[in-house]
PDB file of C-alpha atoms in Angstrom:
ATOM      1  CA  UNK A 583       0.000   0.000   0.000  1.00 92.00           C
ATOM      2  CA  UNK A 584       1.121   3.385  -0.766  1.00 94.00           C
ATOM      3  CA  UNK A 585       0.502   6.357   1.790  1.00 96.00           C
ATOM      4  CA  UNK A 586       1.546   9.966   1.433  1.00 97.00           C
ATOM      5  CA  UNK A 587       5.076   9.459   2.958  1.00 96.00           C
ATOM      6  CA  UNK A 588       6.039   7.316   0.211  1.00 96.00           C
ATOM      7  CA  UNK A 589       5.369  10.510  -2.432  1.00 96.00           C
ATOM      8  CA  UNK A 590       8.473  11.743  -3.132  1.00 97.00           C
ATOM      9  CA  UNK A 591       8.781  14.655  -5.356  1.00 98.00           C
ATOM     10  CA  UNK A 592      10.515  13.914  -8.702  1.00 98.00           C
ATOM     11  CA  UNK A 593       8.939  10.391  -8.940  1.00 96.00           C
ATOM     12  CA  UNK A 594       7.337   9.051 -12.047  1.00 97.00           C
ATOM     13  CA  UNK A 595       5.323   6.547 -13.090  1.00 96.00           C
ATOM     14  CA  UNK A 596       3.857   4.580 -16.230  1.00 97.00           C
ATOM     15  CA  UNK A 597       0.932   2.515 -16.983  1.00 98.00           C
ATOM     16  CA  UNK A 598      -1.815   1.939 -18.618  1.00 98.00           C
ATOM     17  CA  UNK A 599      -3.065   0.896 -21.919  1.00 98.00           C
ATOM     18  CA  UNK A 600      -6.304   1.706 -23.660  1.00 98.00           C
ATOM     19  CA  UNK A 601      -7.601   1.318 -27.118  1.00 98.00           C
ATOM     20  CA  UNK A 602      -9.976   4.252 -27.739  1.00 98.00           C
ATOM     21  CA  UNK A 603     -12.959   2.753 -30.132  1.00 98.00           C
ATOM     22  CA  UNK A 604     -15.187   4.106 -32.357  1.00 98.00           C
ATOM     23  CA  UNK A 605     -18.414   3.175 -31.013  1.00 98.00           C
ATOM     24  CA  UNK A 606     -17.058   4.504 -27.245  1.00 98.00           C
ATOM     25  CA  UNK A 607     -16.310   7.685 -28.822  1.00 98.00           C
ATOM     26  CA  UNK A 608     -19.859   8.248 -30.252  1.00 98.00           C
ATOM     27  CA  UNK A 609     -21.445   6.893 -27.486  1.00 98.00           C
ATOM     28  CA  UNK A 610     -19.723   9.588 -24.977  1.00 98.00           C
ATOM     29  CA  UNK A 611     -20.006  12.020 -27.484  1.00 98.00           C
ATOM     30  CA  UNK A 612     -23.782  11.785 -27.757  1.00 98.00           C
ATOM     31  CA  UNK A 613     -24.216  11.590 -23.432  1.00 98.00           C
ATOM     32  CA  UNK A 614     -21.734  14.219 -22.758  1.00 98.00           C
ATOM     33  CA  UNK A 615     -20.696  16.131 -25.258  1.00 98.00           C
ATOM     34  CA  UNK A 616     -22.795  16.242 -28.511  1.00 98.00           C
ATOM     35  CA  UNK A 617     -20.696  18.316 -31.030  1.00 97.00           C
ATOM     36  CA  UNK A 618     -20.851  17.400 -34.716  1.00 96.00           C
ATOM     37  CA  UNK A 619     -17.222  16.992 -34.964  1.00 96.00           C
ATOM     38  CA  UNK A 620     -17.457  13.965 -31.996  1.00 97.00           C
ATOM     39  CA  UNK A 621     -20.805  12.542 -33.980  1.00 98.00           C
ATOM     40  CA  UNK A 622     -20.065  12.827 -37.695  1.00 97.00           C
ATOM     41  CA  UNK A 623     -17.590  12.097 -39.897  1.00 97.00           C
ATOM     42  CA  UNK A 624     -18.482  14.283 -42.164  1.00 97.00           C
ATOM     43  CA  UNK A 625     -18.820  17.370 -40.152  1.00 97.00           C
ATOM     44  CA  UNK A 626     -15.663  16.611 -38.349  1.00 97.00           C
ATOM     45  CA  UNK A 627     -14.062  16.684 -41.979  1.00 97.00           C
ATOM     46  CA  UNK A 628     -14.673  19.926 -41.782  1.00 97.00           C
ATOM     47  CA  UNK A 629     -12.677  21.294 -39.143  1.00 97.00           C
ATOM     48  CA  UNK A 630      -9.222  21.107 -37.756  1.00 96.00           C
ATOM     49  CA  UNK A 631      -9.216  17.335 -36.415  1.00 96.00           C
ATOM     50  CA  UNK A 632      -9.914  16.170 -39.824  1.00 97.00           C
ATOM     51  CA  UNK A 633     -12.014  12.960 -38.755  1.00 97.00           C
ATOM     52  CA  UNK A 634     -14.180  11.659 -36.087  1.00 98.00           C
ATOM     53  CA  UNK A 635     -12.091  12.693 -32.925  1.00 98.00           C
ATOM     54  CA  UNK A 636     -13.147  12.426 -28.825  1.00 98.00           C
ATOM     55  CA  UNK A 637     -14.437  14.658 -27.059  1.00 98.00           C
ATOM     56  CA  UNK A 638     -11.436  16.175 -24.531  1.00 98.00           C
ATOM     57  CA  UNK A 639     -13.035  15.381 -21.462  1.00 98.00           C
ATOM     58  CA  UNK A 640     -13.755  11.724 -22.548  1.00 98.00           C
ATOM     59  CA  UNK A 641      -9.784  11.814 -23.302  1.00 98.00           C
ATOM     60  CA  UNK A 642      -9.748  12.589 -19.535  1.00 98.00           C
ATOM     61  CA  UNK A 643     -12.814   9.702 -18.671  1.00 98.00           C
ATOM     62  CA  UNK A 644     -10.270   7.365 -20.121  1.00 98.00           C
ATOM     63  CA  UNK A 645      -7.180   8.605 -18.204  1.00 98.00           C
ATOM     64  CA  UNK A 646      -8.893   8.200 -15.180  1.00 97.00           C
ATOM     65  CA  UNK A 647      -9.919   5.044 -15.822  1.00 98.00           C
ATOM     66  CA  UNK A 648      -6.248   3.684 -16.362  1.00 98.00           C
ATOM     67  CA  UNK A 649      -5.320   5.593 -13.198  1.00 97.00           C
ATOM     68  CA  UNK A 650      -8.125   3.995 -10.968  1.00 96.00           C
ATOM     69  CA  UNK A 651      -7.136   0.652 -12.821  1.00 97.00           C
ATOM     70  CA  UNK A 652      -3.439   0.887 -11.770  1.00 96.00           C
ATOM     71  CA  UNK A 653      -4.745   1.867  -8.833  1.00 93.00           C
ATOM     72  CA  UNK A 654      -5.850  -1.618  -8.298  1.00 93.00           C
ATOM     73  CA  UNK A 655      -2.352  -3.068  -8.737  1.00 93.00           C
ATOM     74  CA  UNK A 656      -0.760  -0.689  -6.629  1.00 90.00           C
ATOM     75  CA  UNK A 657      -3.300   0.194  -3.886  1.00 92.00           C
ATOM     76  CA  UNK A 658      -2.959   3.592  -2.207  1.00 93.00           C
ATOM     77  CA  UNK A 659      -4.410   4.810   0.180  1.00 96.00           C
ATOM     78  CA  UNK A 660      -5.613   7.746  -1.935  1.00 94.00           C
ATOM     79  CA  UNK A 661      -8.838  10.174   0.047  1.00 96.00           C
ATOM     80  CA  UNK A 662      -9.412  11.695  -3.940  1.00 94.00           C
ATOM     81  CA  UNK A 663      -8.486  14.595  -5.602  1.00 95.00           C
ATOM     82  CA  UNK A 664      -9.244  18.588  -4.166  1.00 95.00           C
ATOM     83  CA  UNK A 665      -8.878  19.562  -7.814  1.00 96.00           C
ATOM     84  CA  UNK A 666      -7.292  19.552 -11.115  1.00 96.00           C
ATOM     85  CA  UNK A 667      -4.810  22.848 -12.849  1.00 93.00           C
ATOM     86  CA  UNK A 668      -4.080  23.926 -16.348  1.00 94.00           C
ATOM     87  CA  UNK A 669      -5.790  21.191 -18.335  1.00 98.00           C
ATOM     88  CA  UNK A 670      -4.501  21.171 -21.769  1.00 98.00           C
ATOM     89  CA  UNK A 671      -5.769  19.222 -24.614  1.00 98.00           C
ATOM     90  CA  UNK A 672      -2.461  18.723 -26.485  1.00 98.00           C
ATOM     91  CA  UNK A 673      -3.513  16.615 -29.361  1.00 98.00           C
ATOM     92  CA  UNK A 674      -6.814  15.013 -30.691  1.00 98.00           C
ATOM     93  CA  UNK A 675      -7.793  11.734 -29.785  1.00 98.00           C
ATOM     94  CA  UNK A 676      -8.984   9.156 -32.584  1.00 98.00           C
ATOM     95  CA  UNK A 677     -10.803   6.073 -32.986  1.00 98.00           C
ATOM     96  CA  UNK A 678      -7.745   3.533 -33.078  1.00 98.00           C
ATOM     97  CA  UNK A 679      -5.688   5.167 -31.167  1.00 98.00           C
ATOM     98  CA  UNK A 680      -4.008   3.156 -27.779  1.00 98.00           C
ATOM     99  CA  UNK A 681      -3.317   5.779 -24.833  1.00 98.00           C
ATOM    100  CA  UNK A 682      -0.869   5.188 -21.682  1.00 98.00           C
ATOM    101  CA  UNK A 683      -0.293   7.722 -18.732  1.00 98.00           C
ATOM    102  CA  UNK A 684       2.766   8.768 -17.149  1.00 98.00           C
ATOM    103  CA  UNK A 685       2.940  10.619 -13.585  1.00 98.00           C
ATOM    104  CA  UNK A 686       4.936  12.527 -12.060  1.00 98.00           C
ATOM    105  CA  UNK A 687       5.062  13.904  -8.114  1.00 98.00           C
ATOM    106  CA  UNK A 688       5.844  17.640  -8.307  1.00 98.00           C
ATOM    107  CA  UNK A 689       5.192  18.693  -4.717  1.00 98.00           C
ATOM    108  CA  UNK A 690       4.017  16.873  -1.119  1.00 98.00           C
ATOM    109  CA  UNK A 691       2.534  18.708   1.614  1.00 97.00           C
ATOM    110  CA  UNK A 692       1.605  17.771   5.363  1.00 96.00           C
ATOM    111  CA  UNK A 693      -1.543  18.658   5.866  1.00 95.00           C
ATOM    112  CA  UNK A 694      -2.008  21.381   8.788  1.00 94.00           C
ATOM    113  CA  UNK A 695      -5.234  20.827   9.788  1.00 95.00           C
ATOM    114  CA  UNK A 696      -5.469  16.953   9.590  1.00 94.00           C
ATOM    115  CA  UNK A 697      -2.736  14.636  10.491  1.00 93.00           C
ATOM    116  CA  UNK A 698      -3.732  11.596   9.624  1.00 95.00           C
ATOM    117  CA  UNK A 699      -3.417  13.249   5.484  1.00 96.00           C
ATOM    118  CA  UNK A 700      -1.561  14.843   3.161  1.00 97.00           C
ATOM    119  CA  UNK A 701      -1.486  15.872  -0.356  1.00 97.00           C
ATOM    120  CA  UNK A 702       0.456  15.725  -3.052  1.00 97.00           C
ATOM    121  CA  UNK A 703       0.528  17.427  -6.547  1.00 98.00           C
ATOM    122  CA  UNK A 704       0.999  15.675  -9.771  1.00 97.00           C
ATOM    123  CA  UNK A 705       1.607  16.059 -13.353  1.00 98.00           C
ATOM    124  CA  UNK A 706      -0.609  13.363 -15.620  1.00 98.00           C
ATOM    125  CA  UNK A 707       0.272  13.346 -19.386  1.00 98.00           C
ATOM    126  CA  UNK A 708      -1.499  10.893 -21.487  1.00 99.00           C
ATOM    127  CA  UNK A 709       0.435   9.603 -24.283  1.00 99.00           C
ATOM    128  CA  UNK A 710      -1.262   7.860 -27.619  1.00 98.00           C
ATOM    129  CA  UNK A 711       0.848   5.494 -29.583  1.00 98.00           C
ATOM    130  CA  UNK A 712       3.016   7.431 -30.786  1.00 98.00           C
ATOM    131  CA  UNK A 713       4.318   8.658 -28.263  1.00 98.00           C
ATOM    132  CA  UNK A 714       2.693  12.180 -28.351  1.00 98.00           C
ATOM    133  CA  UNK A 715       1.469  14.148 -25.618  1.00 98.00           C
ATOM    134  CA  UNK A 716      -2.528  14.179 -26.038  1.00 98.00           C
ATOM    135  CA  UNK A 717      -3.511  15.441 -22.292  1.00 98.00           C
ATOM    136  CA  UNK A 718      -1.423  17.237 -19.852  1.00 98.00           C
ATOM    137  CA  UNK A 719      -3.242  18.525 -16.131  1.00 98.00           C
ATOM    138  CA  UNK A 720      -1.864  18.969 -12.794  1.00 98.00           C
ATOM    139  CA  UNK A 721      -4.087  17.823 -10.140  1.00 97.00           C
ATOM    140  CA  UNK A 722      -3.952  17.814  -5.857  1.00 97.00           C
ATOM    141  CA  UNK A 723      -4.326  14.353  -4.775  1.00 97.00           C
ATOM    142  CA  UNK A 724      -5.642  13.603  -0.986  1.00 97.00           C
ATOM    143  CA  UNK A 725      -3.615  10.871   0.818  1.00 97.00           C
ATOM    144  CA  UNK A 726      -4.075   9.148   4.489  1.00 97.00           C
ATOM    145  CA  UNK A 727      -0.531   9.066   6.167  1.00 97.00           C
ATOM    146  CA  UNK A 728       0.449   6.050   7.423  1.00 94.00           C
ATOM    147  CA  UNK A 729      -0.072   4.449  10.417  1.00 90.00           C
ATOM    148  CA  UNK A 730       1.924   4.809  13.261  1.00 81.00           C
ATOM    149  CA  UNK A 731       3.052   1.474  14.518  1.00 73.00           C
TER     150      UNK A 731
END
């Protein structure tokens, strides 16, 4: 189990691996975010992403998923998140694609009102198959401490 003294800042990881499909992408697209350019290939044509391309905050449905999922092969004692900063949509997303994340620990902070927690701030970037940057945010994680002995 990891707790909120094992958060060091400077420390990465990578996992993950998910294969982005067409019919996910319309189905989010119609629940969530019903734009013609995440509906229609033909409409999307039409604009900058060229072709049927997911909606950004399914991009960040799907990191999430692959962070809860690692999660469960690495358990942490994680409390949530306060919050998310400077979420950038780097590059689209396609049907076909195959996205990983990597972390990495940029700050870790006692917290002064609750001993028994901490945060810590993080850097996600998702990653498609290439190798390309598609999401970048930095988000405040909530983290029990562990227990004394």
């Amino acid at each position: 189990m990891l707790y909120w003294e094992d958060m060091q800042v400077g420390k990465k990881r990578s996992f993950g691996r998910y294969e982005v499909t067409r019919e996910e992408v319309l189905e989010f697209a119609r629940k969530y975010d019903p734009q013609p350019f995440h509906l229609d290939d033909d409409a999307a044509a039409q604009t900058h992403f060229g072709r049927l391309a997911a909606s950004g905050w399914h991009t960040c449905a799907m990191t999430m998923a692959m962070t809860v999922a690692e999660m469960s092969v690495v358990p942490q004692a994680s409390l949530g998140a306060a919050g998310i900063d400077e979420l950038r949509w780097l590059k689209p997303v396609y049907p076909g694609d195959v996205l990983r994340v990597e972390t990495e620990v940029l700050e870790v902070t006692p917290s002064r009102s609750r001993p028994e927690m901490g945060s810590f701030k993080n850097q996600t970037t998702t990653f498609n198959q290439h190798d390309e940057p598609v999401l970048r945010f930095t988000g405040l994680v909530l983290m029990r401490r562990r227990p004394a002995a």
